[in-house]
């Protein structure tokens, strides 16, 4: 784990150096490399390999996560991230099922998950851009953080962009898959039988849950790459993370 953090620091110092700071940067990299040899017990890694390994770990992790969830049934058939009715609508769901309108509810739930799967296709480029934008301060935070520090960094830096990218896609997808129609039908029916009409923001709810689902698996992928040799799917990942 410490190699992962040290590698992050190396990336930051290397990427932020200017032409006038070449000698200073080389000295920093040399010292970091010496520390790495002491911690990892391997003197065979070059600075370029360490940087490439860190970047590839983040890209592999985010690509695996978004690829899994953007596939058909990526959300819908995964109990860990499947979108269900919002908490405030659970009583509505129960009541509608009781009066024989379960299919209407099921159609709405399926459509919400299809919208989340559709939007997830847009996440990978946003994550890759975040990796490129990491700063020295970010590296220090990762160095001092937990085993999910990289995921935390990505969540902090990409959530606004993910929300901005996801919401219009989800709104369009909800229309396309019929979720908005089903949602309206669900609450039109329910609101006829209650003095407290329910009108939650469907697209906002689905957007938030879709982003939560992606980060659930980004964290899972980060843990795999750190701890499981089988998850290191390239030579550079095996070399960098296998030297710990």
Coordinates of C-alpha atoms in Angstrom, one line a residue:
X1 CA 0.0 0.0 0.0
X2 CA 2.8 2.4 0.8
X3 CA 4.3 1.9 -2.6
X4 CA 1.0 3.1 -4.1
X5 CA 1.2 6.3 -2.0
X6 CA 4.8 6.8 -2.8
X7 CA 4.2 6.4 -6.5
X8 CA 1.4 9.0 -6.3
X9 CA 3.9 11.5 -4.8
X10 CA 6.4 10.7 -7.5
X11 CA 3.8 11.4 -10.2
X12 CA 3.0 14.7 -8.7
X13 CA 6.6 16.0 -8.4
X14 CA 7.4 14.8 -11.9
X15 CA 4.3 16.4 -13.6
X16 CA 4.6 19.7 -11.8
X17 CA 8.2 20.4 -12.6
X18 CA 9.2 23.2 -15.1
X19 CA 12.3 23.4 -17.3
X20 CA 14.0 25.6 -14.6
X21 CA 13.4 22.9 -12.0
X22 CA 14.8 20.0 -13.8
X23 CA 17.8 19.4 -11.5
X24 CA 15.6 19.8 -8.4
X25 CA 13.0 17.4 -9.8
X26 CA 15.6 14.8 -10.7
X27 CA 17.0 15.0 -7.2
X28 CA 13.5 14.5 -5.7
X29 CA 12.8 11.5 -8.0
X30 CA 16.2 10.0 -7.1
X31 CA 15.4 10.3 -3.4
X32 CA 11.9 9.0 -3.8
X33 CA 13.3 6.0 -5.8
X34 CA 15.8 5.3 -3.0
X35 CA 12.9 5.3 -0.4
X36 CA 10.9 3.0 -2.7
X37 CA 13.8 0.5 -2.9
X38 CA 13.9 0.5 0.9
X39 CA 10.2 0.0 1.4
X40 CA 9.5 -2.3 -1.5
X41 CA 12.7 -4.3 -1.4
X42 CA 13.1 -3.9 -5.2
X43 CA 15.7 -1.8 -7.0
X44 CA 14.5 -2.7 -10.5
X45 CA 11.8 -0.1 -10.9
X46 CA 12.4 3.1 -12.9
X47 CA 10.6 6.3 -12.1
X48 CA 8.8 6.0 -15.5
X49 CA 7.6 2.6 -14.6
X50 CA 6.3 3.7 -11.2
X51 CA 4.4 6.6 -12.8
X52 CA 3.0 4.4 -15.6
X53 CA 2.0 1.8 -13.0
X54 CA 0.1 4.3 -10.9
X55 CA -1.7 5.8 -13.9
X56 CA -2.6 2.4 -15.3
X57 CA -3.9 1.2 -11.9
X58 CA -6.3 4.2 -11.8
X59 CA -7.4 3.8 -15.4
X60 CA -7.9 0.0 -15.1
X61 CA -9.9 0.4 -12.0
X62 CA -12.2 3.1 -13.3
X63 CA -12.6 1.4 -16.7
X64 CA -13.5 -1.9 -15.1
X65 CA -16.1 -0.2 -12.9
X66 CA -17.7 1.8 -15.6
X67 CA -17.6 -1.0 -18.1
X68 CA -19.4 -3.4 -15.7
X69 CA -22.1 -0.9 -14.8
X70 CA -22.8 0.5 -18.2
X71 CA -23.5 -3.0 -19.6
X72 CA -27.1 -4.3 -19.9
X73 CA -28.3 -5.2 -16.4
X74 CA -25.1 -3.7 -14.9
X75 CA -27.2 -2.0 -12.3
X76 CA -30.5 -3.9 -12.5
X77 CA -29.1 -7.4 -11.7
X78 CA -26.5 -6.3 -9.2
X79 CA -27.9 -6.3 -5.7
X80 CA -25.1 -4.1 -4.4
X81 CA -26.0 -1.1 -6.6
X82 CA -29.5 -1.8 -8.0
X83 CA -31.7 1.3 -7.9
X84 CA -34.9 0.9 -6.0
X85 CA -37.7 3.3 -5.1
X86 CA -36.5 6.3 -3.0
X87 CA -37.0 5.9 0.7
X88 CA -39.8 8.5 0.8
X89 CA -41.7 6.5 -1.9
X90 CA -41.5 3.1 -0.3
X91 CA -45.0 3.4 1.2
X92 CA -46.2 4.4 -2.2
X93 CA -44.7 1.3 -3.7
X94 CA -46.2 -1.0 -1.0
X95 CA -49.6 0.5 -1.4
X96 CA -49.6 0.2 -5.2
X97 CA -48.5 -3.4 -5.0
X98 CA -51.3 -4.1 -2.6
X99 CA -53.9 -2.8 -5.0
X100 CA -52.5 -4.9 -7.9
X101 CA -50.3 -2.3 -9.6
X102 CA -47.0 -4.1 -9.0
X103 CA -46.1 -4.2 -12.7
X104 CA -46.3 -0.5 -12.9
X105 CA -43.8 -0.1 -10.1
X106 CA -41.5 -2.8 -11.6
X107 CA -41.5 -1.0 -14.9
X108 CA -40.5 2.2 -13.2
X109 CA -37.6 0.5 -11.3
X110 CA -36.3 -1.2 -14.4
X111 CA -36.4 2.1 -16.3
X112 CA -34.4 3.9 -13.5
X113 CA -31.7 1.2 -13.7
X114 CA -31.5 1.4 -17.5
X115 CA -31.0 5.1 -17.2
X116 CA -28.1 4.7 -14.8
X117 CA -26.5 2.1 -17.1
X118 CA -26.9 4.5 -20.0
X119 CA -25.3 7.4 -18.2
X120 CA -22.3 5.3 -16.8
X121 CA -20.8 5.2 -20.3
X122 CA -19.8 8.8 -19.9
X123 CA -17.8 8.3 -16.7
X124 CA -14.4 6.9 -17.9
X125 CA -13.2 10.1 -19.7
X126 CA -14.0 12.2 -16.7
X127 CA -12.0 9.9 -14.5
X128 CA -9.0 9.9 -16.8
X129 CA -9.0 13.7 -16.9
X130 CA -9.0 13.8 -13.1
X131 CA -5.9 11.5 -13.1
X132 CA -4.1 14.0 -15.3
X133 CA -5.1 16.9 -13.0
X134 CA -3.6 15.5 -9.8
X135 CA -1.4 18.0 -7.8
X136 CA 1.3 17.7 -5.2
X137 CA -1.3 18.5 -2.5
X138 CA -3.5 15.7 -3.8
X139 CA -0.5 13.3 -3.6
X140 CA 0.1 14.3 0.0
X141 CA -3.5 13.6 0.9
X142 CA -3.3 10.2 -0.8
X143 CA -0.1 9.5 1.0
X144 CA -1.7 10.2 4.4
X145 CA -5.0 8.6 3.6
X146 CA -6.7 5.2 3.9
X147 CA -6.7 2.2 1.6
X148 CA -9.4 3.9 -0.5
X149 CA -7.6 7.3 -0.7
X150 CA -7.4 7.2 -4.5
X151 CA -11.1 6.6 -4.7
X152 CA -11.8 9.4 -2.3
X153 CA -9.7 11.7 -4.4
X154 CA -11.6 10.7 -7.5
X155 CA -14.9 11.2 -5.8
X156 CA -14.0 14.6 -4.6
X157 CA -12.6 15.9 -7.9
X158 CA -15.1 14.3 -10.3
X159 CA -18.5 14.3 -8.6
X160 CA -19.5 17.8 -10.0
X161 CA -18.4 16.8 -13.5
X162 CA -20.1 13.4 -13.3
X163 CA -23.3 15.0 -12.1
X164 CA -23.2 17.6 -14.9
X165 CA -22.6 14.9 -17.5
X166 CA -25.0 12.3 -16.1
X167 CA -28.1 14.3 -15.4
X168 CA -29.0 15.3 -18.9
X169 CA -28.3 11.8 -20.1
X170 CA -30.4 10.3 -17.4
X171 CA -33.2 12.7 -18.0
X172 CA -33.2 11.8 -21.7
X173 CA -32.8 8.1 -20.8
X174 CA -35.7 8.2 -18.4
X175 CA -37.8 9.6 -21.1
X176 CA -36.6 7.1 -23.6
X177 CA -37.1 4.1 -21.4
X178 CA -40.4 5.3 -20.1
X179 CA -39.4 5.9 -16.5
X180 CA -40.7 9.4 -16.4
X181 CA -44.0 8.1 -17.7
X182 CA -44.1 5.3 -15.3
X183 CA -43.1 7.5 -12.4
X184 CA -45.9 10.0 -13.3
X185 CA -48.4 7.1 -13.5
X186 CA -47.3 5.7 -10.2
X187 CA -47.7 9.0 -8.4
X188 CA -50.8 10.1 -10.2
X189 CA -52.5 6.9 -9.0
X190 CA -51.1 7.2 -5.5
X191 CA -51.9 10.9 -5.1
X192 CA -55.5 10.2 -5.7
X193 CA -55.6 8.2 -2.4
X194 CA -53.6 10.5 -0.2
X195 CA -53.7 13.9 1.4
X196 CA -49.9 14.2 1.1
X197 CA -48.9 14.0 -2.5
X198 CA -45.4 12.8 -3.3
X199 CA -43.3 14.4 -6.0
X200 CA -39.6 13.6 -5.6
X201 CA -37.0 14.6 -8.1
X202 CA -36.6 11.4 -10.1
X203 CA -33.7 12.4 -12.4
X204 CA -31.7 13.8 -9.4
X205 CA -32.3 10.7 -7.4
X206 CA -31.2 8.4 -10.3
X207 CA -28.1 10.6 -11.0
X208 CA -27.0 10.4 -7.4
X209 CA -27.5 6.6 -7.1
X210 CA -25.7 6.0 -10.4
X211 CA -22.7 7.9 -9.2
X212 CA -22.8 6.1 -5.8
X213 CA -22.8 2.8 -7.7
X214 CA -19.8 3.7 -9.8
X215 CA -17.7 4.7 -6.8
X216 CA -18.8 1.5 -5.0
X217 CA -16.9 -0.5 -7.6
X218 CA -14.1 2.0 -8.1
X219 CA -13.2 1.4 -4.4
X220 CA -13.5 -2.4 -5.0
X221 CA -11.2 -2.2 -7.9
X222 CA -8.6 -0.1 -6.0
X223 CA -8.6 -2.7 -3.3
X224 CA -8.2 -5.6 -5.7
X225 CA -5.2 -4.0 -7.5
X226 CA -3.5 -3.3 -4.2
X227 CA -4.0 -6.8 -2.6
X228 CA -4.8 -9.3 -5.3
X229 CA -2.1 -10.3 -7.8
X230 CA -4.7 -11.7 -10.2
X231 CA -6.1 -8.1 -10.6
X232 CA -2.8 -6.8 -12.0
X233 CA -3.7 -7.4 -15.6
X234 CA -0.6 -6.0 -17.2
X235 CA 3.2 -6.4 -16.9
X236 CA 3.6 -2.8 -15.5
X237 CA 0.9 -3.4 -12.8
X238 CA 2.5 -6.7 -11.8
X239 CA 6.0 -5.1 -11.7
X240 CA 5.0 -2.0 -9.7
X241 CA 2.4 -3.5 -7.3
X242 CA 4.1 -6.8 -7.0
X243 CA 7.3 -5.3 -5.7
X244 CA 5.7 -4.2 -2.4

